[in-house]
Coordinates of C-alpha atoms in Angstrom, one line a residue:
Chain A
X1 CA -11.3 0.0 -22.6
X2 CA -10.8 -3.5 -23.9
X3 CA -7.1 -2.0 -25.2
X4 CA -6.4 -1.0 -22.0
X5 CA -6.8 -4.4 -20.3
X6 CA -4.3 -6.0 -22.8
X7 CA -1.8 -3.8 -22.0
X8 CA -2.5 -4.6 -18.5
X9 CA -2.1 -7.9 -18.9
X10 CA 1.5 -7.5 -20.8
X11 CA 2.9 -5.3 -17.6
X12 CA 2.2 -8.4 -15.8
X13 CA 4.1 -10.6 -17.9
X14 CA 6.8 -8.2 -18.5
X15 CA 6.9 -8.1 -14.4
X16 CA 6.9 -11.9 -14.2
X17 CA 9.8 -12.2 -16.7
X18 CA 11.6 -9.4 -14.7
X19 CA 11.0 -10.9 -11.5
X20 CA 12.5 -14.7 -13.1
X21 CA 15.4 -12.7 -14.3
X22 CA 16.4 -11.4 -11.1
X23 CA 15.6 -14.4 -9.4
X24 CA 18.7 -16.4 -12.0
X25 CA 20.9 -13.2 -10.8
X26 CA 20.8 -14.9 -7.3
X27 CA 22.8 -17.5 -8.9
X28 CA 25.8 -15.6 -9.3
X29 CA 25.7 -15.0 -5.9
X30 CA 25.2 -18.8 -4.6
X31 CA 29.1 -19.9 -4.5
X32 CA 29.8 -16.7 -2.2
X33 CA 26.2 -17.3 0.0
X34 CA 27.3 -20.7 0.6
X35 CA 30.7 -19.9 1.8
X36 CA 29.6 -16.9 3.9
X37 CA 26.9 -19.0 4.9
X38 CA 28.8 -21.5 5.7
X39 CA 31.8 -20.0 7.5
X40 CA 30.1 -17.2 9.1
X41 CA 26.6 -16.9 9.6
X42 CA 25.6 -20.3 10.6
X43 CA 28.1 -20.4 13.2
X44 CA 27.6 -17.3 14.0
X45 CA 23.6 -18.7 15.1
X46 CA 25.7 -21.4 17.7
X47 CA 28.2 -18.6 18.7
X48 CA 24.9 -16.6 19.9
X49 CA 23.7 -19.8 21.6
X50 CA 27.2 -21.0 23.1
X51 CA 27.1 -17.7 24.7
X52 CA 24.2 -18.1 27.1
X53 CA 25.9 -21.8 28.2
X54 CA 28.6 -23.1 30.1
X55 CA 32.0 -23.8 28.3
X56 CA 31.0 -27.3 28.1
X57 CA 27.9 -26.2 25.8
X58 CA 25.6 -27.6 28.4
X59 CA 23.7 -26.0 31.1
X60 CA 22.0 -22.5 30.6
X61 CA 23.5 -20.1 32.4
X62 CA 21.9 -16.9 30.9
X63 CA 23.7 -13.5 31.0
X64 CA 26.2 -14.7 33.2
X65 CA 29.0 -15.0 30.1
X66 CA 28.1 -11.0 29.0
X67 CA 28.1 -10.0 32.8
X68 CA 31.9 -11.7 33.1
X69 CA 32.8 -9.6 30.2
X70 CA 32.2 -6.6 31.1
X71 CA 33.3 -7.1 34.4
X72 CA 36.5 -7.6 33.1
X73 CA 39.5 -5.3 33.7
X74 CA 40.9 -6.3 30.3
X75 CA 37.7 -5.7 28.0
X76 CA 37.2 -2.5 28.9
X77 CA 40.8 -1.2 28.7
X78 CA 40.8 -3.0 25.3
X79 CA 37.4 -1.4 24.3
X80 CA 38.7 1.8 25.5
X81 CA 41.8 2.0 23.8
X82 CA 40.4 0.4 20.5
X83 CA 37.6 3.5 20.7
X84 CA 40.4 6.0 21.2
X85 CA 42.3 4.8 18.6
X86 CA 39.7 4.7 15.9
X87 CA 38.2 8.2 16.6
X88 CA 41.8 10.1 16.9
X89 CA 43.5 8.3 13.7
X90 CA 40.2 8.1 11.5
X91 CA 39.3 11.8 11.7
X92 CA 43.3 12.8 11.3
X93 CA 43.5 10.1 8.3
X94 CA 40.7 11.0 6.4
X95 CA 41.5 15.0 7.1
X96 CA 44.9 14.6 6.2
X97 CA 44.2 12.8 3.1
X98 CA 41.8 15.2 1.8
X99 CA 44.3 17.9 2.1
X100 CA 47.1 15.7 0.6
X101 CA 44.7 15.3 -2.4
X102 CA 43.5 19.0 -2.9
X103 CA 47.2 19.7 -2.9
X104 CA 48.2 17.0 -5.1
X105 CA 45.6 17.8 -7.4
X106 CA 46.9 21.6 -7.9
X107 CA 50.8 19.7 -8.8
X108 CA 49.0 18.2 -11.8
X109 CA 52.4 17.4 -13.7
X110 CA 54.0 14.5 -11.3
X111 CA 50.7 13.2 -10.1
X112 CA 51.7 9.9 -11.3
X113 CA 54.6 9.6 -9.6
X114 CA 53.1 11.3 -6.6
X115 CA 50.2 8.5 -6.5
X116 CA 52.9 5.8 -6.7
X117 CA 55.2 7.4 -3.8
X118 CA 52.1 7.5 -1.8
X119 CA 50.7 4.1 -2.6
X120 CA 54.2 2.1 -2.2
X121 CA 53.5 1.8 2.2
X122 CA 50.6 -0.4 1.6
X123 CA 52.9 -2.9 -0.4
X124 CA 55.3 -3.1 2.2
X125 CA 54.3 -6.1 4.2
X126 CA 54.2 -5.3 8.5
X127 CA 57.0 -7.7 8.9
X128 CA 59.1 -5.8 7.2
X129 CA 58.1 -2.8 7.9
X130 CA 58.3 -3.7 11.8
X131 CA 62.2 -3.5 11.4
X132 CA 62.2 -0.1 10.4
X133 CA 59.5 0.7 13.1
X134 CA 62.2 -0.9 15.7
X135 CA 65.5 1.0 14.4
X136 CA 63.5 4.2 14.9
X137 CA 62.0 4.0 17.6
X138 CA 63.5 1.5 20.1
X139 CA 65.4 2.5 23.3
X140 CA 68.8 2.8 21.4
X141 CA 67.2 3.3 18.0
X142 CA 67.7 6.5 15.9
X143 CA 65.4 9.1 17.3
X144 CA 66.9 8.5 20.4
X145 CA 70.2 8.8 19.1
X146 CA 69.4 12.1 17.2
X147 CA 68.0 13.5 20.4
X148 CA 70.9 12.6 22.5
X149 CA 72.9 14.2 20.0
X150 CA 70.9 17.5 20.7
X151 CA 71.8 16.9 24.2
X152 CA 67.7 15.8 25.0
X153 CA 66.8 12.9 27.1
X154 CA 65.6 9.5 24.9
X155 CA 63.0 7.3 25.8
X156 CA 61.6 3.8 25.2
X157 CA 59.4 4.8 22.8
X158 CA 57.6 1.8 22.3
X159 CA 56.9 0.4 26.1
X160 CA 55.6 3.4 27.3
X161 CA 52.5 5.9 26.6
X162 CA 53.9 6.7 23.1
X163 CA 53.7 3.5 21.3
X164 CA 49.9 4.7 21.2
X165 CA 51.3 8.0 18.6
X166 CA 53.7 5.4 16.8
X167 CA 51.1 3.4 16.0
X168 CA 49.3 5.9 14.8
X169 CA 51.8 7.5 12.8
X170 CA 52.1 3.8 11.1
X171 CA 48.4 3.9 10.7
X172 CA 48.8 6.8 8.7
X173 CA 51.7 6.4 7.0
X174 CA 49.9 2.8 5.6
X175 CA 47.1 4.5 4.4
X176 CA 47.4 8.0 3.4
X177 CA 47.9 7.0 -0.2
X178 CA 44.8 4.9 -0.4
X179 CA 42.8 7.2 0.9
X180 CA 44.5 10.0 -1.1
X181 CA 43.3 7.9 -4.3
X182 CA 39.9 7.5 -3.4
X183 CA 39.4 11.5 -2.9
X184 CA 41.5 12.3 -5.6
X185 CA 38.6 9.9 -7.8
X186 CA 35.9 12.0 -6.3
X187 CA 37.4 15.5 -6.7
X188 CA 37.7 14.7 -10.3
X189 CA 34.1 13.7 -10.5
X190 CA 33.0 17.4 -9.9
X191 CA 32.6 18.7 -13.4
X192 CA 35.3 21.7 -14.0
X193 CA 32.5 24.6 -14.6
X194 CA 31.1 24.6 -11.4
X195 CA 34.5 26.2 -10.1
X196 CA 34.5 28.3 -13.3
X197 CA 31.0 30.1 -13.0
X198 CA 31.6 30.3 -9.2
X199 CA 35.3 32.3 -9.6
X200 CA 33.7 34.5 -12.1
X201 CA 31.4 35.5 -9.6
X202 CA 33.8 36.2 -7.4
X203 CA 34.4 33.3 -5.3
X204 CA 37.6 32.7 -3.6
X205 CA 39.5 29.4 -3.3
X206 CA 38.1 28.4 0.3
X207 CA 34.5 29.7 -0.5
X208 CA 35.0 27.0 -3.4
X209 CA 36.1 24.3 -1.4
X210 CA 33.3 24.9 1.2
X211 CA 30.3 25.2 -1.2
X212 CA 31.2 23.6 -4.1
X213 CA 34.2 20.7 -3.6
X214 CA 32.4 19.2 0.1
X215 CA 28.7 18.7 -0.6
X216 CA 29.5 16.7 -3.7
X217 CA 32.5 14.6 -1.6
X218 CA 29.4 13.2 0.2
X219 CA 29.7 9.6 -0.8
X220 CA 33.3 9.7 -1.2
X221 CA 34.0 10.0 2.3
X222 CA 31.1 6.9 3.3
X223 CA 33.5 5.0 1.5
X224 CA 36.9 6.6 2.4
X225 CA 35.5 6.3 6.1
X226 CA 34.1 2.6 5.8
X227 CA 37.7 1.4 4.0
X228 CA 39.9 3.6 6.7
X229 CA 37.7 1.8 9.3
X230 CA 38.5 -1.3 8.1
X231 CA 42.1 -1.0 7.7
X232 CA 42.2 0.7 11.2
X233 CA 41.8 -2.6 13.0
X234 CA 44.8 -3.8 10.5
X235 CA 47.2 -2.1 12.7
X236 CA 46.9 -5.1 15.0
X237 CA 49.1 -6.4 12.6
X238 CA 52.2 -4.0 13.3
X239 CA 51.3 -3.5 17.1
X240 CA 51.5 -7.4 17.6
X241 CA 55.1 -7.6 15.7
X242 CA 56.4 -5.0 17.4
X243 CA 55.4 -5.9 20.9
X244 CA 54.1 -9.3 20.9
X245 CA 50.8 -10.5 23.0
X246 CA 51.4 -8.2 25.4
X247 CA 52.1 -5.1 24.4
X248 CA 52.3 -1.8 27.0
X249 CA 49.0 -0.9 28.2
X250 CA 48.1 2.2 26.1
X251 CA 48.2 -0.2 22.7
X252 CA 46.5 -3.1 24.2
X253 CA 43.4 -3.6 21.7
X254 CA 40.3 -5.9 21.2
X255 CA 42.3 -7.8 19.0
X256 CA 45.2 -8.7 21.6
X257 CA 42.4 -9.7 24.2
X258 CA 40.5 -11.8 21.8
X259 CA 43.6 -13.8 21.0
X260 CA 44.9 -14.1 24.7
X261 CA 41.2 -15.5 25.1
X262 CA 41.5 -17.8 22.3
X263 CA 45.1 -18.9 23.6
X264 CA 43.6 -19.6 27.1
X265 CA 40.8 -21.3 25.1
X266 CA 38.4 -18.8 27.1
X267 CA 35.7 -19.4 24.6
X268 CA 32.8 -18.3 26.6
X269 CA 34.2 -14.6 27.4
X270 CA 34.9 -14.8 23.6
X271 CA 31.4 -15.9 22.5
X272 CA 30.0 -13.3 24.3
X273 CA 32.1 -10.4 23.4
X274 CA 31.7 -11.4 19.7
X275 CA 28.2 -11.0 19.9
X276 CA 27.9 -7.5 21.5
X277 CA 30.8 -6.2 19.0
X278 CA 28.2 -7.8 16.3
X279 CA 25.8 -6.3 17.9
X280 CA 27.4 -2.3 18.4
X281 CA 29.0 -2.1 14.9
X282 CA 25.6 -3.6 13.0
X283 CA 23.8 -0.8 15.2
X284 CA 26.5 1.8 13.5
X285 CA 26.1 0.4 10.3
X286 CA 22.4 0.1 10.2
X287 CA 21.5 3.8 11.6
X288 CA 24.4 5.0 9.0
X289 CA 22.2 3.5 6.5
X290 CA 19.2 4.7 7.6
X291 CA 20.6 8.1 7.8
X292 CA 21.7 7.8 3.9
X293 CA 18.6 6.6 2.8
X294 CA 17.3 9.3 4.6
X295 CA 19.1 11.9 2.9
X296 CA 19.3 10.3 -0.7
X297 CA 15.2 10.7 -0.4
X298 CA 15.5 14.1 0.8
X299 CA 17.7 15.1 -2.0
X300 CA 15.4 13.5 -4.4
X301 CA 12.4 15.2 -3.2
X302 CA 13.5 18.5 -3.6
X303 CA 15.2 18.0 -7.1
X304 CA 11.5 16.6 -8.3
X305 CA 9.6 19.3 -6.8
X306 CA 12.6 21.8 -8.1
X307 CA 11.8 20.0 -11.5
X308 CA 8.3 20.8 -10.5
X309 CA 8.5 23.9 -10.2
X310 CA 10.4 24.7 -12.9
X311 CA 7.6 22.6 -15.3
X312 CA 5.0 25.1 -13.4
X313 CA 7.1 27.9 -14.7
X314 CA 7.2 27.4 -17.9
X315 CA 3.8 26.3 -18.6
X316 CA 3.2 29.5 -17.0
X317 CA 5.6 31.7 -19.5
X318 CA 3.9 29.4 -22.5
X319 CA 0.3 30.4 -21.5
X320 CA 2.0 34.2 -20.9
X321 CA 3.1 33.9 -24.4
X322 CA -0.1 32.5 -26.0
X323 CA -2.2 35.1 -24.4
X324 CA 0.3 37.6 -25.4
X325 CA 0.1 36.5 -29.2
Chain B
X1 CA 55.4 26.9 -5.3
X2 CA 54.4 26.1 -1.5
X3 CA 52.2 23.4 -2.2
X4 CA 54.8 22.1 -4.4
X5 CA 57.4 21.9 -1.4
X6 CA 54.6 20.5 1.4
X7 CA 54.0 17.6 -1.1
X8 CA 57.8 16.9 -1.5
X9 CA 58.1 16.9 1.5
X10 CA 55.7 14.3 2.4
X11 CA 56.5 12.0 -0.2
X12 CA 59.8 12.0 1.0
X13 CA 58.2 11.0 4.4
X14 CA 56.3 8.0 2.7
X15 CA 58.9 6.6 0.7
X16 CA 62.1 7.0 3.5
X17 CA 61.1 3.8 5.5
X18 CA 61.3 1.8 1.9
X19 CA 64.1 3.6 1.2
X20 CA 66.5 2.8 4.5
X21 CA 65.3 -1.3 4.2
X22 CA 66.3 -1.2 0.4
X23 CA 69.7 0.4 0.5
X24 CA 70.5 -1.2 4.4
X25 CA 69.9 -4.8 3.3
X26 CA 73.2 -4.6 1.3
X27 CA 74.8 -4.1 4.2
X28 CA 77.2 -7.1 5.4
X29 CA 76.6 -8.9 8.7
X30 CA 79.7 -7.5 11.0
X31 CA 78.5 -3.7 9.8
X32 CA 74.8 -4.5 10.5
X33 CA 75.9 -6.3 13.8
X34 CA 78.3 -2.9 14.7
X35 CA 75.9 -0.3 13.4
X36 CA 72.1 -2.1 14.7
X37 CA 72.8 -4.3 16.9
X38 CA 72.0 -2.2 20.2
X39 CA 68.3 -2.9 18.4
X40 CA 68.1 -5.9 16.8
X41 CA 70.6 -8.4 19.0
X42 CA 70.3 -6.4 22.3
X43 CA 74.4 -5.6 22.3
X44 CA 74.8 -2.4 23.8
X45 CA 74.9 1.1 22.8
X46 CA 73.5 3.3 20.3
X47 CA 72.3 1.8 16.7
X48 CA 73.8 4.1 14.2
X49 CA 71.8 5.5 11.4
X50 CA 73.2 4.4 7.8
X51 CA 71.7 5.7 4.3
X52 CA 74.1 3.5 2.6
X53 CA 76.4 0.4 3.8
X54 CA 80.3 1.1 3.8
X55 CA 80.6 -2.4 2.1
X56 CA 77.8 -3.2 0.6
X57 CA 77.8 -7.2 0.0
X58 CA 75.1 -10.0 -0.7
X59 CA 76.2 -12.3 1.3
X60 CA 73.2 -12.5 4.0
X61 CA 71.0 -13.1 0.5
X62 CA 73.1 -15.8 -0.4
X63 CA 73.1 -17.1 3.3
X64 CA 69.3 -17.1 3.5
X65 CA 68.4 -18.4 0.0
X66 CA 71.0 -21.5 0.0
X67 CA 71.3 -22.6 3.9
X68 CA 68.1 -22.0 5.4
X69 CA 65.4 -24.3 4.5
X70 CA 63.2 -23.2 6.9
X71 CA 62.9 -19.9 5.0
X72 CA 62.2 -22.1 1.8
X73 CA 59.2 -23.5 3.4
X74 CA 57.7 -20.8 4.9
X75 CA 58.1 -18.8 1.2
X76 CA 56.2 -21.4 -0.4
X77 CA 53.6 -21.6 2.1
X78 CA 53.2 -18.2 1.8
X79 CA 53.4 -18.6 -2.0
X80 CA 50.5 -21.8 -1.9
X81 CA 48.1 -19.7 0.2
X82 CA 48.1 -16.6 -0.9
X83 CA 47.5 -18.3 -4.5
X84 CA 45.0 -20.6 -3.3
X85 CA 43.1 -17.5 -1.7
X86 CA 43.5 -15.5 -4.8
X87 CA 41.9 -17.9 -7.2
X88 CA 39.2 -19.0 -4.9
X89 CA 38.0 -15.3 -4.6
X90 CA 38.2 -15.1 -8.5
X91 CA 35.8 -18.0 -8.8
X92 CA 33.5 -16.9 -5.5
X93 CA 33.5 -13.8 -5.3
X94 CA 33.6 -11.7 -9.2
X95 CA 30.3 -13.4 -10.0
X96 CA 29.0 -12.5 -6.4
X97 CA 29.5 -8.7 -7.0
X98 CA 28.0 -9.0 -10.2
X99 CA 24.7 -10.6 -8.7
X100 CA 25.1 -7.3 -6.5
X101 CA 25.4 -5.0 -9.1
X102 CA 23.0 -6.3 -11.7
X103 CA 20.5 -8.0 -10.8
X104 CA 17.4 -7.1 -7.5
X105 CA 16.6 -10.0 -6.1
X106 CA 14.6 -10.3 -3.5
X107 CA 16.7 -10.1 0.0
X108 CA 19.1 -8.0 -2.0
X109 CA 19.4 -5.4 0.5
X110 CA 19.3 -7.7 3.4
X111 CA 22.2 -9.7 2.2
X112 CA 24.5 -6.7 1.3
X113 CA 23.8 -5.1 4.7
X114 CA 25.2 -8.4 6.0
X115 CA 27.9 -8.2 3.9
X116 CA 29.1 -5.2 4.6
X117 CA 29.0 -5.7 8.6
X118 CA 30.9 -8.8 7.7
X119 CA 33.6 -7.0 5.8
X120 CA 34.1 -4.1 8.6
X121 CA 34.3 -6.7 11.8
X122 CA 37.5 -7.4 12.5
X123 CA 38.7 -10.8 12.0
X124 CA 38.8 -12.0 15.8
X125 CA 35.4 -11.4 16.3
X126 CA 34.6 -13.8 12.9
X127 CA 37.4 -16.0 13.9
X128 CA 35.4 -17.4 16.4
X129 CA 32.6 -19.0 14.1
X130 CA 35.7 -19.7 12.0
X131 CA 37.0 -21.9 14.6
X132 CA 33.8 -23.8 15.2
X133 CA 33.1 -25.0 11.6
X134 CA 37.3 -25.5 10.9
X135 CA 37.4 -28.1 14.1
X136 CA 34.1 -29.9 13.4
X137 CA 35.6 -30.8 9.7
X138 CA 38.9 -31.3 11.5
X139 CA 40.6 -28.3 8.9
X140 CA 42.2 -26.8 12.1
X141 CA 46.1 -26.8 11.4
X142 CA 46.1 -27.8 7.8
X143 CA 47.0 -25.0 4.6
X144 CA 42.6 -25.0 4.4
X145 CA 42.4 -23.6 7.5
X146 CA 43.8 -20.5 6.3
X147 CA 42.8 -20.5 2.6
X148 CA 39.0 -21.4 3.3
X149 CA 38.0 -18.6 5.3
X150 CA 40.2 -16.0 3.0
X151 CA 38.6 -17.2 0.0
X152 CA 34.7 -16.3 1.3
X153 CA 36.1 -12.5 2.4
X154 CA 33.8 -10.0 1.3
X155 CA 35.5 -7.1 1.1
X156 CA 36.7 -7.8 -2.8
X157 CA 33.0 -8.5 -3.5
X158 CA 32.4 -4.8 -1.9
X159 CA 35.2 -3.1 -4.1
X160 CA 34.2 -4.9 -7.2
X161 CA 30.3 -3.9 -7.0
X162 CA 31.1 -0.8 -7.4
X163 CA 33.3 -1.4 -10.6
X164 CA 30.2 -3.7 -12.1
X165 CA 27.8 -1.3 -11.3
X166 CA 29.9 1.7 -13.2
X167 CA 29.4 -0.5 -16.7
X168 CA 26.6 1.6 -18.7
X169 CA 23.2 -0.1 -18.8
X170 CA 23.0 0.4 -22.4
X171 CA 25.6 -1.9 -23.2
X172 CA 24.1 -4.7 -21.7
X173 CA 20.7 -4.0 -22.5
X174 CA 21.9 -4.0 -26.1
X175 CA 23.6 -7.5 -25.7
X176 CA 20.1 -8.3 -24.2
X177 CA 18.2 -7.7 -27.1
X178 CA 20.5 -9.4 -29.1
X179 CA 19.4 -12.8 -27.3
X180 CA 22.5 -12.8 -25.1
X181 CA 21.7 -15.2 -22.1
X182 CA 22.5 -14.0 -18.4
X183 CA 25.6 -16.0 -18.3
X184 CA 27.2 -14.9 -21.3
X185 CA 26.5 -11.4 -20.6
X186 CA 28.8 -11.9 -17.4
X187 CA 31.2 -13.5 -19.2
X188 CA 31.7 -11.6 -22.1
X189 CA 30.9 -8.2 -20.7
X190 CA 31.1 -8.1 -17.5
X191 CA 34.8 -9.7 -16.9
X192 CA 36.3 -7.8 -19.9
X193 CA 34.7 -4.0 -18.5
X194 CA 35.1 -4.9 -15.0
X195 CA 39.0 -5.9 -15.8
X196 CA 40.6 -3.2 -13.7
X197 CA 38.3 -4.0 -10.7
X198 CA 39.0 -7.3 -11.1
X199 CA 42.7 -6.6 -11.5
X200 CA 42.6 -4.2 -8.4
X201 CA 41.1 -7.4 -6.1
X202 CA 44.0 -9.3 -6.8
X203 CA 46.5 -6.7 -5.9
X204 CA 44.6 -5.7 -3.5
X205 CA 44.3 -9.3 -1.9
X206 CA 47.7 -10.3 -2.4
X207 CA 49.3 -7.3 -0.5
X208 CA 46.9 -8.2 2.1
X209 CA 47.2 -12.1 2.0
X210 CA 51.2 -12.1 1.7
X211 CA 50.9 -10.1 5.2
X212 CA 48.5 -12.5 6.8
X213 CA 49.3 -12.2 10.4
X214 CA 46.2 -13.2 12.6
X215 CA 44.5 -15.9 10.6
X216 CA 48.0 -18.4 10.3
X217 CA 48.5 -17.1 13.7
X218 CA 44.8 -18.6 15.4
X219 CA 44.4 -21.4 12.8
X220 CA 48.0 -23.1 12.4
X221 CA 50.1 -24.6 15.0
X222 CA 52.3 -26.9 13.1
X223 CA 55.7 -25.0 12.1
X224 CA 56.2 -26.2 8.9
X225 CA 52.9 -24.4 7.5
X226 CA 53.9 -21.2 8.5
X227 CA 53.9 -18.3 6.1
X228 CA 56.6 -15.9 5.6
X229 CA 55.3 -13.3 7.5
X230 CA 55.0 -15.5 10.8
X231 CA 58.1 -16.9 10.0
X232 CA 60.2 -13.8 10.3
X233 CA 59.9 -12.4 13.4
X234 CA 61.2 -15.7 14.8
X235 CA 64.4 -16.0 12.9
X236 CA 67.0 -15.6 15.5
X237 CA 68.2 -12.1 16.2
X238 CA 71.7 -13.3 16.6
X239 CA 71.9 -13.2 13.3
X240 CA 70.6 -9.6 12.4
X241 CA 71.9 -9.7 8.5
X242 CA 69.6 -12.3 7.7
X243 CA 66.3 -11.6 9.3
X244 CA 67.0 -8.1 7.7
X245 CA 67.6 -9.8 3.9
X246 CA 64.6 -12.2 4.8
X247 CA 62.7 -9.3 5.5
X248 CA 63.8 -7.6 2.1
X249 CA 62.7 -11.1 0.1
X250 CA 59.6 -10.6 1.4
X251 CA 58.8 -7.2 0.4
X252 CA 59.9 -7.8 -3.1
X253 CA 57.1 -9.6 -4.8
X254 CA 54.6 -7.5 -3.4
X255 CA 56.9 -4.4 -4.6
X256 CA 57.3 -6.0 -7.8
X257 CA 53.6 -6.7 -8.1
X258 CA 52.9 -3.3 -7.2
X259 CA 54.9 -1.7 -9.6
X260 CA 53.3 -3.5 -12.5
X261 CA 49.9 -3.3 -11.5
X262 CA 49.9 -0.1 -10.2
X263 CA 48.0 1.4 -12.7
X264 CA 45.0 -1.2 -12.4
X265 CA 45.4 -0.9 -8.7
X266 CA 45.3 2.9 -9.0
X267 CA 42.0 2.9 -11.4
X268 CA 40.3 -0.2 -9.0
X269 CA 40.6 1.8 -5.7
X270 CA 39.2 5.3 -7.4
X271 CA 36.6 3.2 -8.7
X272 CA 35.5 2.5 -5.5
X273 CA 34.8 5.8 -4.7
X274 CA 33.2 7.5 -7.7
X275 CA 29.4 8.1 -6.5
X276 CA 26.9 5.1 -8.0

């Protein structure tokens, strides 16, 4: 009994020390925390406050700013376009890059060269890439030239609905390599033995992919989707350099809108829209967080119960052996 | 065989724009005006497709590098802004990522969530709060207006945390048993073992800030502070050859860095894609 007490106390001591160590870890974070706190988090509180006030910062107006934003035609269009862009280009890029990663994995010998070839578009600055895209898709550009050579009618690609497609092509071109490398890393972490075992039992390529590869790529898929999402907002650069502040309606994104509000010093609209965007993105992220946590728990749970079952079976076998003996 | 063909075709498509840009940058002024005039300078007719220039020349480069002082200013602005941001990120983001990867301090989960949120939000959303602070401390329209918010970007923290988490616990515990302090462990074990991740955030950071458009566009007004990425589109279209050469000069540092650091870049990206 006495001994037990001592060990109990010792555990508390270790726990306390552990906590002290963990607090020390916070020291490493302080520079970063000061910066993000000072530049983003604290001023964002001010953004929230201002979103309920008149432009001068005085005079409470309730939700008027929010109503103004939601009733704004340009805002609705920009939200629609941004959502449409992300909904099309994210699945497209993720699927295409996964396919390329799987294919490239089969062409083993040249995969080093392959990777650099696919990654190179990342290194091309928007200002340079745009020169190429203009030569290609301008009214007098190469694509139209080629079409006319075949007797077809060209069109003004960048100043029509097609600008949207050009922008998607640009996004896929730029990010395919990055995502491919991410997928390849995920693919290479799957043990080869699993495929061999499955093939021995007569599984085909497709079955291997569906039942071995895909389930084990969940974590990679999350990270890849997240980073592609972040990069999705960056196409604004190409869009801006090609078409300026007011591009064709089909590619008028939230980023354009914010910029134009900023130039017109339309601060109330900006603050209200920023708050709404943060709430929506935060909500999505939080939902995702809760879901993954839930799945992880469940998986761990099944694993644990599996282990218990296994242990139970072993014990049974042992007992049987003993009774036999 | 089919697979190989598909992959090769894709590869050619990926490299094609770069290839065209580089070979065409040796076009002479007249040739460029003749061929690309309809697109770049608004002359009549149709742009021609050229794979290799008929009369290759370095004229445009000479003109750009010797006769355009604004180009030099813009180039050095880019170098300064990018360099300072990267240096700052080394000091701020590396220890930050270490803290998230190795310690379980109170409030860690909430803070990590905020960092992720900050990473995802487009610049235009955080720009509002940045603008309030920068104008409050009178830093608007200076180099620092671009540099300071850049330093505290949370994307490098996110990427590096994965690399640091992959360091085997046993090594760190062994060092602890040997009596190394927390700082020593970070400096002598964390940094050397997380090398590839650190190089990779530096390269990714360079590509990002060399290419910066949104930040300087909103936080800078003075022409002489503008980085290359914003100066380029402004080059008068009357001299298409020079503007073409300028876009290549901008591309070069990024390409060089890419080729020298490619291995680290790949490792760093790959590290963020693997399970913890």
